[in-house]
PDB file of C-alpha atoms in Angstrom:
ATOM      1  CA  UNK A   1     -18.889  73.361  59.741  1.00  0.00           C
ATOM      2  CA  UNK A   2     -21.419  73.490  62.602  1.00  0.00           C
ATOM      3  CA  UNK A   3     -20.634  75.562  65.418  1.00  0.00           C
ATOM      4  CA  UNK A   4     -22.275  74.198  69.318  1.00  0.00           C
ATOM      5  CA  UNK A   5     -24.999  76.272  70.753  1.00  0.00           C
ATOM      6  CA  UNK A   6     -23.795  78.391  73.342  1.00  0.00           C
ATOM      7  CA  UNK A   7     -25.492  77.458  76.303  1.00  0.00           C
ATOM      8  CA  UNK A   8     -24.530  79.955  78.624  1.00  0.00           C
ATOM      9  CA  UNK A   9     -22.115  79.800  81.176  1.00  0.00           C
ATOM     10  CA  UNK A  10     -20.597  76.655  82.750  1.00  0.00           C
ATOM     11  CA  UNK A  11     -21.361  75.939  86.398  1.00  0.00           C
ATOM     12  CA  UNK A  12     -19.014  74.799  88.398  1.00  0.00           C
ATOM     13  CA  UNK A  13     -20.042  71.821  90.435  1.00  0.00           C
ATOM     14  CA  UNK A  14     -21.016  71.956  94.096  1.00  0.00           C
ATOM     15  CA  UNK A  15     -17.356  71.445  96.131  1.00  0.00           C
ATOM     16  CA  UNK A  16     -17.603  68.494  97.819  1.00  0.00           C
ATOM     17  CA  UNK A  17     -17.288  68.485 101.827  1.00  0.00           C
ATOM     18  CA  UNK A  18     -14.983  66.884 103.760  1.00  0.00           C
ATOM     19  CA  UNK A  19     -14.783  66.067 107.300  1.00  0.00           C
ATOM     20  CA  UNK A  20     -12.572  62.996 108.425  1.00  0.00           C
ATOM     21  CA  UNK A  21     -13.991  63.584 111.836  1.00  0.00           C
ATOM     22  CA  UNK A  22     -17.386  62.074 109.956  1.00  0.00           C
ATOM     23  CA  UNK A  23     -15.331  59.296 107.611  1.00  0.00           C
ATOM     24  CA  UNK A  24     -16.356  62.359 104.639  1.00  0.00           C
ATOM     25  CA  UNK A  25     -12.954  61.698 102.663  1.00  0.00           C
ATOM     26  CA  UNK A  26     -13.872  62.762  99.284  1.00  0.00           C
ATOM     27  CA  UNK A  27     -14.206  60.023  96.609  1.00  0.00           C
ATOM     28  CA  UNK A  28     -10.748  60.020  96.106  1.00  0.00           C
ATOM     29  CA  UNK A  29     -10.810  58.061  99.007  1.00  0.00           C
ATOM     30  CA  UNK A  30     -13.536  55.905  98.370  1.00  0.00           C
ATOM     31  CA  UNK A  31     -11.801  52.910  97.954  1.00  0.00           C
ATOM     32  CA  UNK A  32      -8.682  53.538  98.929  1.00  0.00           C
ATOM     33  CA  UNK A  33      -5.782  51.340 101.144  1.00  0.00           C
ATOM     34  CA  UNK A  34      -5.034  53.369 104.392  1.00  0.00           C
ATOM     35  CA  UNK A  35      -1.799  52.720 105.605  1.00  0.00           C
ATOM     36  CA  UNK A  36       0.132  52.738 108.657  1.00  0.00           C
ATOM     37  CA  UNK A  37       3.197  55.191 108.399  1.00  0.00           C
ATOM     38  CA  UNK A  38       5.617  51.989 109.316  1.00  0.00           C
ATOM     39  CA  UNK A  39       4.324  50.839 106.088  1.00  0.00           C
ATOM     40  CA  UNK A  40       5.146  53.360 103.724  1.00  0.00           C
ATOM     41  CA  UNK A  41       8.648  53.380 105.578  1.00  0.00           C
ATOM     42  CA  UNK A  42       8.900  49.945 104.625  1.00  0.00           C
ATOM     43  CA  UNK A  43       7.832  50.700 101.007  1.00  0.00           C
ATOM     44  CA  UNK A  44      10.127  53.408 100.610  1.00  0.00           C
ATOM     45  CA  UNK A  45      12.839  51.535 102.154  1.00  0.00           C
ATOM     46  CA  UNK A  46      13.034  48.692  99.951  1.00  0.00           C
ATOM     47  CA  UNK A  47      12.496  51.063  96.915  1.00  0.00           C
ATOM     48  CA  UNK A  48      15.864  52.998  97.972  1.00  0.00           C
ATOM     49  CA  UNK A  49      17.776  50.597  98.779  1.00  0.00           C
ATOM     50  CA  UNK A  50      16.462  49.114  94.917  1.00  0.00           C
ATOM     51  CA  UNK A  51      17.631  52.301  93.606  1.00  0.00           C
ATOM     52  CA  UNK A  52      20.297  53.945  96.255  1.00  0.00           C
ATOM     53  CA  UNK A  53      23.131  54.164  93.306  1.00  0.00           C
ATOM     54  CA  UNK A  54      20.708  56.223  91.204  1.00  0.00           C
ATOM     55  CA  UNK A  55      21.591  59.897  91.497  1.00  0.00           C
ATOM     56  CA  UNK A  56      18.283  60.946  90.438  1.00  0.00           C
ATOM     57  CA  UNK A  57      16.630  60.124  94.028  1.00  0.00           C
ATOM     58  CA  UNK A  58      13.782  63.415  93.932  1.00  0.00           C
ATOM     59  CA  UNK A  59      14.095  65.651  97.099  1.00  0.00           C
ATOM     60  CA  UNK A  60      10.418  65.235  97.941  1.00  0.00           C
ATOM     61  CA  UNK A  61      11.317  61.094  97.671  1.00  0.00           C
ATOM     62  CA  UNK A  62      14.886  61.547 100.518  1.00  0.00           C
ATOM     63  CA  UNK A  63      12.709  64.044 102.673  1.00  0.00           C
ATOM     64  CA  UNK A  64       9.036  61.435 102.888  1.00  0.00           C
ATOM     65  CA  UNK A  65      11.549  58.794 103.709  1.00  0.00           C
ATOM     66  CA  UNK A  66      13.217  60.602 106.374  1.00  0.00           C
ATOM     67  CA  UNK A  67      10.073  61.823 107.416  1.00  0.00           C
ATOM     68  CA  UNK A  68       8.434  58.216 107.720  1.00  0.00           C
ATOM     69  CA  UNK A  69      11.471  57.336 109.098  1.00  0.00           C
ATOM     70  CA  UNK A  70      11.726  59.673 112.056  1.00  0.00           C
ATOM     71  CA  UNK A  71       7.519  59.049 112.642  1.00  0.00           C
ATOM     72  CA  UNK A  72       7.267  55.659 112.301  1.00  0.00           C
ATOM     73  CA  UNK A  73       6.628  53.235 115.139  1.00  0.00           C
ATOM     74  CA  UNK A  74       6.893  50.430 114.606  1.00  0.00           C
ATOM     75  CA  UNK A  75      10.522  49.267 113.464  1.00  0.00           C
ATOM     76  CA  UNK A  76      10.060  45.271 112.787  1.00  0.00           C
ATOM     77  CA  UNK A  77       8.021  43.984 109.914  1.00  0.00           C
ATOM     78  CA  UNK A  78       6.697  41.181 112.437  1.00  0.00           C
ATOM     79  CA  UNK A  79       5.380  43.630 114.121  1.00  0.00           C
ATOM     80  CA  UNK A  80       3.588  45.944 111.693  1.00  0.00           C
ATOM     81  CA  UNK A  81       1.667  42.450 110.934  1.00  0.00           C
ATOM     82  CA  UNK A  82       0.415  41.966 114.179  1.00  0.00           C
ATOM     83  CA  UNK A  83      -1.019  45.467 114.527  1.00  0.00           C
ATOM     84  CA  UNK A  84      -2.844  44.826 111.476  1.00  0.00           C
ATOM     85  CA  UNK A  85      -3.687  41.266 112.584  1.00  0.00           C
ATOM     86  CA  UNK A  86      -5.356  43.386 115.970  1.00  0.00           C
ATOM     87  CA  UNK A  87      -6.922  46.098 113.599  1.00  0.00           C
ATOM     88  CA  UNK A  88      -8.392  43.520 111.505  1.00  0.00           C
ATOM     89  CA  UNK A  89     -10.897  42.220 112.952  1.00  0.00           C
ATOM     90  CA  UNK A  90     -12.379  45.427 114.644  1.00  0.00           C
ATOM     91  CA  UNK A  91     -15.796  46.876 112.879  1.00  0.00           C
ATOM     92  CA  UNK A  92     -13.482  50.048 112.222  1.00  0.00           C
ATOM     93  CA  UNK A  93     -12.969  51.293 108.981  1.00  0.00           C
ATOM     94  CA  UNK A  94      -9.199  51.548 107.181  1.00  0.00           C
ATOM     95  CA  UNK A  95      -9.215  54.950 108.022  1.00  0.00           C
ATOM     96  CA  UNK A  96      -9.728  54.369 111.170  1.00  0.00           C
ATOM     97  CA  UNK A  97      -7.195  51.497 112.284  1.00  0.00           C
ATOM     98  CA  UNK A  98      -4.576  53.733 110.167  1.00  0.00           C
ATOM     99  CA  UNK A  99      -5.379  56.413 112.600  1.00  0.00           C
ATOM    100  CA  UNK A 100      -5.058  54.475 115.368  1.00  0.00           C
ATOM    101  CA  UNK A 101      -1.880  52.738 114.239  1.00  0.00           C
ATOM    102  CA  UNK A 102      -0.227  56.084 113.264  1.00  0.00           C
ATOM    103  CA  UNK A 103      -1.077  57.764 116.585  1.00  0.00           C
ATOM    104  CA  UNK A 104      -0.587  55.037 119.493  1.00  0.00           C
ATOM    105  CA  UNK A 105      -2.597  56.371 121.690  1.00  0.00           C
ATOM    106  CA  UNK A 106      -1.969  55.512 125.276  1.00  0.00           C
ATOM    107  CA  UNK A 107      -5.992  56.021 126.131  1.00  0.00           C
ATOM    108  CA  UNK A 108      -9.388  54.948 124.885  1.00  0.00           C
ATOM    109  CA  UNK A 109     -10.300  58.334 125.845  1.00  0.00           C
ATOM    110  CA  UNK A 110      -7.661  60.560 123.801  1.00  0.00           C
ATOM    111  CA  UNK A 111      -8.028  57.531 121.028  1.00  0.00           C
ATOM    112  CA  UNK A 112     -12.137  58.784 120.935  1.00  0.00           C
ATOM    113  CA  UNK A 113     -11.050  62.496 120.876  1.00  0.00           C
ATOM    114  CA  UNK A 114      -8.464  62.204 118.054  1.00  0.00           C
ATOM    115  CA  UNK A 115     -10.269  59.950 115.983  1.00  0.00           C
ATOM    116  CA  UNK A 116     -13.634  61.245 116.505  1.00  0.00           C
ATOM    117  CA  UNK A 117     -15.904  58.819 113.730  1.00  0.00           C
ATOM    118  CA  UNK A 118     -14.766  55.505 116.078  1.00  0.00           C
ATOM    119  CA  UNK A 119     -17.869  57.027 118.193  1.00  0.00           C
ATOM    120  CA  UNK A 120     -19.646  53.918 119.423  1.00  0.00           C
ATOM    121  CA  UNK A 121     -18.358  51.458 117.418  1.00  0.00           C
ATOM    122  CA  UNK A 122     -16.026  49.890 119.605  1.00  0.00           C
ATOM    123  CA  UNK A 123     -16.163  49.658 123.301  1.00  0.00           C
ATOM    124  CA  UNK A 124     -14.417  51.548 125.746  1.00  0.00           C
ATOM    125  CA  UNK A 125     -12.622  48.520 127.207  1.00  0.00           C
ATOM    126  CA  UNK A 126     -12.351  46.738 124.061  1.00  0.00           C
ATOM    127  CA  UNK A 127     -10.454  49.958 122.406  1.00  0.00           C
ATOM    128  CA  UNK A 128      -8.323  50.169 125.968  1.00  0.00           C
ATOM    129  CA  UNK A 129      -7.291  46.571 125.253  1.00  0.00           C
ATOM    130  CA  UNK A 130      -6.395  47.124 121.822  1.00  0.00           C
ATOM    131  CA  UNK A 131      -4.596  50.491 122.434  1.00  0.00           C
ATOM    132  CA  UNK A 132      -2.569  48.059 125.423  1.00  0.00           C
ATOM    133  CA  UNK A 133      -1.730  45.844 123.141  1.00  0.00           C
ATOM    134  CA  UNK A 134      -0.646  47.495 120.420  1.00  0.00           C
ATOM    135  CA  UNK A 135       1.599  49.600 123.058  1.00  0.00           C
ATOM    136  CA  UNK A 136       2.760  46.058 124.057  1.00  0.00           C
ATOM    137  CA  UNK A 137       3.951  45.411 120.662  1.00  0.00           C
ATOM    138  CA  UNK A 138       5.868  48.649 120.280  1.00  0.00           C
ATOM    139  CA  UNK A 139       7.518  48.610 123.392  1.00  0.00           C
ATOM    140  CA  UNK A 140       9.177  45.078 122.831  1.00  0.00           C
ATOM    141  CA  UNK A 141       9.209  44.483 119.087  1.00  0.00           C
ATOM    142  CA  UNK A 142      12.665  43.355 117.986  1.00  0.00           C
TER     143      UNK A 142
END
């Protein structure tokens, strides 16, 4: 039986760096669907009310629905479609338009500070009309 060659020690590889602030996600991330909070609520809804008589619901499962749940902002199906419909066409990345969605910002300005990588590629008035919108479609979705 052969034994391998030692070769010395193993390097570890170089960590990789991550800054969302830059889009630098990690490759984990690469390809990845970003969605809005009010869609994993819906997710998880439909999935418990699939399994509600199973006693076997994990804690971590009851607490990220309550959780989605209680941050979630948009309530109506309708109108988690027609924030995507507004994200859609934007040159922002999924990331991005998750962030957006998630944090309903009520200004271009705070949207820029939060989300930090939209930079210049949206305009100022075309993000405040977005961000309007979108506020439009919280306040009288269904």
């Amino acid at each position: 039986m052969r034994m391998p060659k030692n070769r010395g020690p193993v390097r570890p590889q170089a960590e990789e760096t991550l800054d969302a602030a830059r889009l630098e996600l990690g490759n984990d991330f690469q390809e990845a669907e970003c969605l809005l909070i009010s869609e994993v609520r819906v997710l998880l809804e439909a999935q418990y009310d699939a399994k509600k008589e199973d006693k076997n619901l994990k804690e971590v499962y009851t607490k990220t629905l309550e959780y989605v749940q209680k941050f979630s902002r948009y309530t109506n199906r309708d109108t988690i479609k027609e924030v995507r419909a507004l994200l859609k066409p934007t040159e922002l990345e999924a990331f991005e338009c998750a962030q957006l969605g998630n944090l309903c910002c009520s200004e271009w300005e705070e949207a820029k500070s939060l989300v930090p990588s939209i930079g210049s590629k949206i305009s100022d008035d075309d993000l405040d009309s977005l961000l309007k919108q979108m506020d439009s479609l919280k306040k009288y979705q269904g």
